[in-house]
Structure formats: structure tokens, C-alpha cells
Tab-separated table of C-alpha atoms and ligand atoms in Angstrom:
chain	number	residue	atom	x	y	z
K	101	UNK	CA	0.000	0.000	0.000
K	102	UNK	CA	1.439	3.413	-0.959
K	103	UNK	CA	2.245	5.783	1.824
K	104	UNK	CA	-0.153	8.701	1.981
K	105	UNK	CA	-0.190	11.779	4.127
K	106	UNK	CA	-2.941	11.825	6.694
K	107	UNK	CA	-5.669	14.360	5.802
K	108	UNK	CA	-4.780	16.516	8.783
K	109	UNK	CA	-1.371	17.147	7.204
K	110	UNK	CA	-2.933	18.264	3.919
K	111	UNK	CA	-5.574	20.655	5.176
K	112	UNK	CA	-4.191	24.025	6.261
K	113	UNK	CA	-5.203	24.741	9.837
K	114	UNK	CA	-7.179	27.950	9.433
K	115	UNK	CA	-6.321	30.906	7.277
K	116	UNK	CA	-4.419	33.031	9.782
K	117	UNK	CA	-1.575	34.920	8.143
K	118	UNK	CA	1.641	33.749	9.778
K	119	UNK	CA	4.032	36.638	9.318
K	120	UNK	CA	5.708	35.959	12.643
K	121	UNK	CA	7.996	38.685	14.057
K	122	UNK	CA	7.357	41.109	11.205
K	123	UNK	CA	3.594	40.755	11.482
K	124	UNK	CA	3.366	41.016	15.260
K	125	UNK	CA	5.729	43.962	15.489
K	126	UNK	CA	3.497	45.713	12.922
K	127	UNK	CA	0.395	44.957	15.011
K	128	UNK	CA	2.124	46.303	18.131
K	129	UNK	CA	3.347	49.390	16.246
K	130	UNK	CA	-0.173	50.106	15.025
K	131	UNK	CA	-1.839	49.644	18.435
K	132	UNK	CA	0.764	51.733	20.289
K	133	UNK	CA	0.463	54.459	17.618
K	134	UNK	CA	-3.304	54.717	18.122
K	135	UNK	CA	-3.017	54.662	21.924
K	136	UNK	CA	-0.383	57.422	21.905
K	137	UNK	CA	-2.499	59.540	19.547
K	138	UNK	CA	-5.561	59.460	21.804
K	139	UNK	CA	-3.402	60.143	24.845
K	140	UNK	CA	-1.898	63.147	23.041
K	141	UNK	CA	-5.359	64.664	22.430
K	142	UNK	CA	-6.138	64.472	26.165
K	143	UNK	CA	-2.624	65.597	27.126
K	144	UNK	CA	-2.920	68.833	25.107
K	145	UNK	CA	-6.371	69.464	26.611
K	146	UNK	CA	-5.247	69.035	30.229
K	147	UNK	CA	-2.097	71.101	29.691
K	148	UNK	CA	-4.294	73.855	28.202
K	149	UNK	CA	-5.755	74.355	31.680
K	150	UNK	CA	-2.658	76.431	32.529
K	151	UNK	CA	-4.415	79.074	30.424
K	152	UNK	CA	-7.603	78.841	32.513
K	153	UNK	CA	-6.019	79.280	35.952
K	154	UNK	CA	-3.180	77.847	38.047
K	155	UNK	CA	-5.815	76.329	40.349
K	156	UNK	CA	-7.610	74.548	37.508
K	157	UNK	CA	-4.351	73.030	36.255
K	158	UNK	CA	-3.177	71.964	39.703
K	159	UNK	CA	-6.594	70.463	40.496
K	160	UNK	CA	-6.548	68.212	37.419
K	161	UNK	CA	-2.860	67.277	37.746
K	162	UNK	CA	-3.539	66.570	41.435
K	163	UNK	CA	-6.368	64.230	40.461
K	164	UNK	CA	-3.870	62.296	38.315
K	165	UNK	CA	-1.560	61.724	41.283
K	166	UNK	CA	-2.784	58.303	42.403
K	167	UNK	CA	-1.503	54.751	41.893
K	168	UNK	CA	-3.967	53.884	39.111
K	169	UNK	CA	-2.947	56.876	36.991
K	170	UNK	CA	0.676	56.185	37.917
K	171	UNK	CA	0.410	52.701	36.425
K	172	UNK	CA	-1.391	54.169	33.397
K	173	UNK	CA	1.523	56.577	32.888
K	174	UNK	CA	3.915	53.648	33.059
K	175	UNK	CA	1.882	51.873	30.363
K	176	UNK	CA	1.907	54.965	28.149
K	177	UNK	CA	5.666	55.364	28.485
K	178	UNK	CA	6.038	51.653	27.662
K	179	UNK	CA	3.903	52.174	24.519
K	180	UNK	CA	5.860	55.260	23.404
K	181	UNK	CA	9.278	53.690	24.018
K	182	UNK	CA	8.296	50.577	22.026
K	183	UNK	CA	6.807	52.663	19.179
K	184	UNK	CA	9.916	54.871	19.093
K	185	UNK	CA	12.447	52.013	19.027
K	186	UNK	CA	10.416	49.934	16.597
K	187	UNK	CA	9.901	53.078	14.455
K	188	UNK	CA	13.681	53.386	14.161
K	189	UNK	CA	13.749	49.709	13.166
K	190	UNK	CA	11.141	50.361	10.436
K	191	UNK	CA	13.228	53.293	9.174
K	192	UNK	CA	16.327	51.052	9.087
K	193	UNK	CA	14.446	48.300	7.243
K	194	UNK	CA	13.395	50.882	4.625
K	195	UNK	CA	16.621	52.834	4.196
K	196	UNK	CA	19.534	50.630	5.273
K	197	UNK	CA	20.721	48.173	2.649
K	198	UNK	CA	21.036	45.311	5.155
K	199	UNK	CA	17.832	46.334	6.934
K	200	UNK	CA	15.410	43.756	5.487
K	201	UNK	CA	17.965	40.991	6.100
K	202	UNK	CA	18.345	41.820	9.787
K	203	UNK	CA	14.782	42.939	10.555
K	204	UNK	CA	14.229	40.019	12.934
K	205	UNK	CA	17.479	40.534	14.852
K	206	UNK	CA	16.656	44.234	15.053
K	207	UNK	CA	13.304	43.398	16.640
K	208	UNK	CA	15.100	41.516	19.415
K	209	UNK	CA	17.361	44.536	19.788
K	210	UNK	CA	14.263	46.764	20.062
K	211	UNK	CA	12.722	44.510	22.717
K	212	UNK	CA	15.982	44.262	24.671
K	213	UNK	CA	16.512	48.035	24.720
K	214	UNK	CA	12.848	48.552	25.536
K	215	UNK	CA	13.133	46.190	28.545
K	216	UNK	CA	16.264	47.979	29.816
K	217	UNK	CA	14.712	51.435	29.524
K	218	UNK	CA	11.459	50.259	31.104
K	219	UNK	CA	13.178	48.605	34.080
K	220	UNK	CA	15.130	51.795	34.797
K	221	UNK	CA	12.089	54.024	34.270
K	222	UNK	CA	9.765	51.823	36.358
K	223	UNK	CA	12.065	52.033	39.371
K	224	UNK	CA	12.190	55.811	39.109
K	225	UNK	CA	8.517	56.379	38.332
K	226	UNK	CA	6.984	53.882	40.733
K	227	UNK	CA	9.094	55.216	43.604
K	228	UNK	CA	7.437	58.613	42.984
K	229	UNK	CA	3.978	57.110	42.552
K	230	UNK	CA	4.089	54.829	45.604
K	231	UNK	CA	6.702	56.682	47.651
K	232	UNK	CA	4.327	59.557	48.450
B	78	UNK	CA	9.508	52.988	-40.270
B	79	UNK	CA	11.187	53.117	-36.876
B	80	UNK	CA	10.032	50.689	-34.228
B	81	UNK	CA	7.913	52.525	-31.661
B	82	UNK	CA	9.397	52.382	-28.166
B	83	UNK	CA	7.127	51.078	-25.465
B	84	UNK	CA	8.101	52.422	-22.049
B	85	UNK	CA	7.885	50.215	-18.996
B	86	UNK	CA	4.706	50.772	-16.967
B	87	UNK	CA	6.442	52.521	-14.086
B	88	UNK	CA	8.650	54.800	-16.138
B	89	UNK	CA	6.066	57.574	-16.033
B	90	UNK	CA	6.702	58.185	-19.742
B	91	UNK	CA	3.916	56.169	-21.293
B	92	UNK	CA	1.061	57.599	-23.331
B	93	UNK	CA	-1.214	59.410	-20.847
B	94	UNK	CA	-4.196	57.337	-21.930
B	95	UNK	CA	-2.551	54.204	-20.600
B	96	UNK	CA	-1.617	55.630	-17.219
B	97	UNK	CA	-3.362	53.914	-14.322
B	98	UNK	CA	-3.098	56.783	-11.898
B	99	UNK	CA	-4.492	60.214	-12.497
B	100	UNK	CA	-2.019	62.933	-11.654
B	101	UNK	CA	-4.553	64.751	-9.471
B	102	UNK	CA	-3.326	63.155	-6.232
B	103	UNK	CA	0.264	63.517	-7.359
B	104	UNK	CA	2.769	61.798	-5.146
B	105	UNK	CA	1.002	62.708	-1.905
B	106	UNK	CA	1.234	59.160	-0.540
B	107	UNK	CA	4.976	59.061	-1.140
B	108	UNK	CA	5.453	62.407	0.623
B	109	UNK	CA	3.287	61.132	3.500
B	110	UNK	CA	5.369	57.941	3.728
B	111	UNK	CA	8.583	59.977	3.812
B	112	UNK	CA	7.114	62.398	6.364
B	113	UNK	CA	6.295	59.496	8.732
B	114	UNK	CA	9.971	58.516	8.746
B	115	UNK	CA	11.423	62.027	8.963
B	116	UNK	CA	9.047	63.190	11.702
B	117	UNK	CA	9.528	59.876	13.537
B	118	UNK	CA	13.304	60.341	13.645
B	119	UNK	CA	12.947	63.902	15.013
B	120	UNK	CA	10.190	62.896	17.458
B	121	UNK	CA	12.446	60.321	19.119
B	122	UNK	CA	14.750	63.132	20.283
B	123	UNK	CA	11.951	65.590	21.140
B	124	UNK	CA	9.884	63.053	23.098
B	125	UNK	CA	12.721	61.305	24.937
B	126	UNK	CA	14.089	64.618	26.249
B	127	UNK	CA	10.514	65.680	27.134
B	128	UNK	CA	9.946	62.488	29.118
B	129	UNK	CA	13.346	62.692	30.799
B	130	UNK	CA	12.972	66.321	31.895
B	131	UNK	CA	9.351	65.933	33.074
B	132	UNK	CA	9.266	62.416	34.532
B	133	UNK	CA	12.818	61.390	35.442
B	134	UNK	CA	14.925	64.467	36.334
B	135	UNK	CA	14.287	66.403	39.542
B	136	UNK	CA	11.193	65.286	41.431
B	137	UNK	CA	9.817	63.359	38.456
B	138	UNK	CA	6.065	63.320	38.155
B	139	UNK	CA	5.659	64.543	41.767
B	140	UNK	CA	7.217	67.852	40.755
B	141	UNK	CA	4.659	68.707	38.079
B	142	UNK	CA	2.353	71.622	38.820
B	143	UNK	CA	1.557	75.068	37.404
B	144	UNK	CA	4.884	76.461	38.614
B	145	UNK	CA	6.793	73.692	36.814
B	146	UNK	CA	5.104	74.554	33.514
B	147	UNK	CA	5.624	78.285	34.123
B	148	UNK	CA	9.312	77.670	34.791
B	149	UNK	CA	9.739	75.760	31.533
B	150	UNK	CA	7.842	78.186	29.310
B	151	UNK	CA	9.762	81.139	30.723
B	152	UNK	CA	12.480	79.775	28.438
B	153	UNK	CA	11.905	80.273	24.677
B	154	UNK	CA	13.843	77.076	23.953
B	155	UNK	CA	11.163	75.003	25.704
B	156	UNK	CA	8.416	76.952	23.936
B	157	UNK	CA	9.911	76.084	20.544
B	158	UNK	CA	10.626	72.519	21.706
B	159	UNK	CA	7.022	71.958	22.765
B	160	UNK	CA	5.679	73.692	19.657
B	161	UNK	CA	7.732	71.441	17.370
B	162	UNK	CA	6.667	68.378	19.355
B	163	UNK	CA	2.988	69.392	19.183
B	164	UNK	CA	2.983	69.943	15.428
B	165	UNK	CA	5.132	66.973	14.439
B	166	UNK	CA	3.387	64.501	16.766
B	167	UNK	CA	-0.092	65.656	15.708
B	168	UNK	CA	0.697	65.529	11.989
B	169	UNK	CA	2.510	62.172	12.341
B	170	UNK	CA	-0.320	60.728	14.444
B	171	UNK	CA	-3.048	62.137	12.188
B	172	UNK	CA	-1.456	60.698	9.077
B	173	UNK	CA	-1.017	57.361	10.856
B	174	UNK	CA	-4.706	57.274	11.810
B	175	UNK	CA	-5.656	58.333	8.255
B	176	UNK	CA	-3.816	55.292	6.901
B	177	UNK	CA	-5.530	53.033	9.447
B	178	UNK	CA	-8.972	54.430	8.537
B	179	UNK	CA	-8.226	53.786	4.855
B	180	UNK	CA	-7.225	50.224	5.761
B	181	UNK	CA	-10.295	49.229	7.733
B	182	UNK	CA	-13.251	51.454	6.778
B	183	UNK	CA	-14.556	49.959	3.569
B	184	UNK	CA	-17.579	52.149	2.934
B	185	UNK	CA	-16.864	55.470	1.234
B	186	UNK	CA	-19.209	57.350	3.556
B	187	UNK	CA	-17.696	55.762	6.691
B	188	UNK	CA	-14.202	56.727	5.564
B	189	UNK	CA	-15.276	60.297	4.848
B	190	UNK	CA	-16.945	60.658	8.231
B	191	UNK	CA	-14.086	59.202	10.224
B	192	UNK	CA	-11.560	61.362	8.415
B	193	UNK	CA	-13.745	64.426	8.892
B	194	UNK	CA	-13.805	63.824	12.647
B	195	UNK	CA	-10.054	63.123	12.653
B	196	UNK	CA	-9.084	66.299	10.782
B	197	UNK	CA	-11.421	68.419	12.917
B	198	UNK	CA	-9.848	67.054	16.102
B	199	UNK	CA	-6.362	67.660	14.685
B	200	UNK	CA	-7.041	71.298	13.788
B	201	UNK	CA	-8.672	72.005	17.171
B	202	UNK	CA	-5.809	70.450	19.158
B	203	UNK	CA	-2.983	72.000	17.105
B	204	UNK	CA	-4.551	75.496	17.197
B	205	UNK	CA	-5.400	75.234	20.905
B	206	UNK	CA	-1.956	73.935	21.849
B	207	UNK	CA	-0.179	76.606	19.794
B	208	UNK	CA	-2.260	79.399	21.342
B	209	UNK	CA	-1.630	78.069	24.848
B	210	UNK	CA	2.164	77.987	24.341
B	211	UNK	CA	2.288	81.556	23.028
B	212	UNK	CA	-0.341	83.292	25.180
B	213	UNK	CA	0.744	81.630	28.421
B	214	UNK	CA	0.984	84.026	31.379
B	215	UNK	CA	2.964	82.716	34.392
B	216	UNK	CA	1.484	85.412	36.648
B	217	UNK	CA	-2.155	85.762	35.609
B	218	UNK	CA	-4.579	88.158	37.290
B	219	UNK	CA	-7.942	86.377	37.480
B	220	UNK	CA	-11.003	88.460	38.446
B	221	UNK	CA	-8.668	91.092	39.832
B	222	UNK	CA	-6.793	88.567	41.998
B	223	UNK	CA	-3.115	88.225	41.064
B	224	UNK	CA	-1.507	84.800	41.179
B	225	UNK	CA	0.949	84.484	44.063
B	226	UNK	CA	4.271	82.756	43.367
B	227	UNK	CA	7.878	83.563	44.181
B	228	UNK	CA	8.588	84.292	40.496
B	229	UNK	CA	5.699	86.796	40.251
B	230	UNK	CA	5.949	90.509	41.075
B	231	UNK	CA	4.372	91.101	44.497
B	232	UNK	CA	0.919	92.597	44.185
N	283	LIG	C1	8.776	58.558	19.276
N	283	LIG	C2	9.071	58.700	18.016
N	283	LIG	C3	8.284	58.026	16.909
N	283	LIG	C4	8.814	57.274	15.914
N	283	LIG	C5	10.292	56.936	15.682
N	283	LIG	C6	7.729	56.844	15.067
N	283	LIG	C7	7.885	56.091	13.913
N	283	LIG	C8	6.858	55.705	13.090
N	283	LIG	C9	6.998	55.162	11.765
N	283	LIG	C10	8.325	54.949	11.046
N	283	LIG	C11	5.750	54.899	11.305
N	283	LIG	C12	5.396	54.363	9.922
N	283	LIG	C13	5.109	52.911	9.917
N	283	LIG	C14	4.747	52.446	8.536
N	283	LIG	O1	4.592	53.249	7.620
N	283	LIG	O2	4.601	51.229	8.391
N	283	LIG	C15	4.808	55.251	12.332
N	283	LIG	C16	3.459	55.069	12.260
N	283	LIG	C17	2.553	55.583	13.164
N	283	LIG	N1	2.837	56.376	14.248
N	283	LIG	FE1	4.668	56.821	14.918
N	283	LIG	N2	6.538	57.311	15.582
N	283	LIG	C18	6.832	58.071	16.702
N	283	LIG	C19	5.926	58.754	17.488
N	283	LIG	C20	4.542	58.719	17.339
N	283	LIG	C21	3.577	59.499	18.103
N	283	LIG	C22	3.933	60.524	19.186
N	283	LIG	C23	2.331	59.137	17.666
N	283	LIG	C24	0.981	59.637	18.110
N	283	LIG	C25	0.657	60.904	18.181
N	283	LIG	C26	2.503	58.141	16.634
N	283	LIG	C27	1.472	57.512	15.963
N	283	LIG	C28	1.645	56.701	14.863
N	283	LIG	C29	0.551	56.063	14.154
N	283	LIG	C30	-0.936	56.145	14.516
N	283	LIG	C31	1.129	55.352	13.087
N	283	LIG	C32	0.417	54.525	12.028
N	283	LIG	C33	0.595	53.060	12.325
N	283	LIG	C34	0.201	52.169	11.159
N	283	LIG	O3	-0.081	52.659	10.055
N	283	LIG	O4	0.187	50.965	11.379
N	283	LIG	N3	3.856	57.907	16.450
N	283	LIG	N4	5.500	55.757	13.423
């Protein structure tokens, strides 16, 4: 009897695009970009309160000074730092001759640098947020 | 009779009738693509210094209040810094969202509406932010009451 592949080996499991590192870094770049944009709208609005009165600005900034907002700020910085480093990677992929060849290695570089920056920043920021 | 030369499709030198793209939109998308990369490279510097000065140096986030902002905007360098950051980040972000809307909103009317809302928000925020940076008064007098701070002239 001739050897045949079992049907499960012939039928593709779903139609999900498997672009691996390149695909997921693009998804993360897109999500962080949108998050940062909406934050920026609010950030310009709250900063504009300096034009209303010092009290109005201090009241709103004071309302931000709690652990939940502190963790939110940490998340926003994490999003911006990833988007910035990965943005540089995208620029290198587009303009550097070896860029497309090393795009995967560069993503690990991005994630490594991101982790370093975030560890250092977390220590600093959380000690302000929880240190009173 | 000489053999007619047939230009390659992307040479931009073919008979106009055969061109697939109308010239009305020009190379806007290419300029937008380039702008994303240029503004991104500049924004890295602008934003990282912004985050360092406001959240890491000195008292970090605990030090932020009206006086902190007044102290920064007393210096024209920070005014220009923040102005450049506002404009570049808003244009970069707006173009990014425009691309995302084009990617996911399939109905013409949905795309138009979403982009209308987007561009309105962008104009409002950029104009508001610019006015705030340039009309900022560190020692305002509100309803006849002058603001008290050590950097303000005593009333
Ligand atoms: C910190 C420096 C930044 C760098 C280096 C950077 C870099 C980039 C690059 C190169 C792209 C183009 C990606 C592509 O065409 O495939 C991009 C897209 C985008 N950026 Fe940024 N960016 C930065 C900051 C920001 C900020 C502050 C915002 C929000 C206001 C933002 C929002 C976006 C959005 C929404 C997209 C579109 C994402 C997509 O189409 O998938 N970026 N960024």
C-alpha cells in the first residue's frame, strides 16, 4: 500500500496569516500608535488648563496623582518607548541596505533596549507614585 | 519605419491614456510615507528629552504643577521645543490614523466621516496647543486677583 499523508497534514489549519515577528511587530506598532495619539489629544487638553487658571491646572494634575494613573503613565511610556524604538527599526528596514535581512534581529534589539529602559524608568517612576 | 518604443509601466513616460493613476493626487502618498519617517526620527529626540525632563529628572512626576510649567515656558527654547513636538506629533499621528482608517473602513461614507472627525480634532488640538504655548501668562490676574508665586511681582 502506498504511503499517503494523513488528511490533517494536507488541510491548512485555518487561514491566519503567519508573518511571525514582522507581522506582530506591525500589530504592536499600530496599536501603540493609536493609543499614543488618543493620549496626546487628552494631554494637550489638560495642559491647556494652565491658560484657565493655576488652580484649575493643579486640580486636574492633582487628580492624576494616584496609583492607578501612575500605572497608566507607566503603560503609556512603555507604549511610546516601544513605538519609538520599533519606528527606528522600520526606518532602518526601509533605508539601510542590510535592513530587510536583519529585521528580525533588530526586533530583538528593540525589545531588549525597551526592557532595559522600562526597568530603569519603572524604578524611578513607581518610587514617585508609591513613595508619596 | 522606426520601431515605436514602449516604455515600462512605471517609467512615467507612457502615453497618458494608458496611465493607471491620475495625476490629481500627485505623489502625496509618497510624501506622507517619507514624512512618517522624517518626523519619527525627530520625534524620538523631542519626546525622549521631554519624558526625561518631566518624569525622570528632579522630582519626576511629583514635581509637576503650574509652577513647573511656568518655569519651563519662561524659556523660549522650551516653547519652541514643545511647539515642534505638538505639530510633528499631531501631523505624524493624524497621518497614521488616516492610513488606518483607509485600511479598515470599507464604505466610502464611513471613511469620509471618520476622516472628517479626525481632521477636525487635529485642527482644534494643534490650534489650541499653539495658542496656549504663546499666550501663556505665568502670573495671571484672574477676576482682579493676582496669582501668588515667588517668580511673580508682588501685588
Ligand atoms: C517617538 C518617536 C516616533 C517614531 C520613531 C515613530 C515612527 C513611526 C513610523 C516609522 C511609522 C510608519 C510605519 C509604517 O509606515 O509602516 C509610524 C506610524 C505611526 N505612528 Fe509613529 N513614531 C513616533 C511617534 C509617534 C507618536 C507621538 C504618535 C501619536 C501621536 C505616533 C502615531 C503613529 C501612528 C498612529 C502610526 C500609524 C501606524 C500604522 O499605520 O500601522 N507615532 N510611526
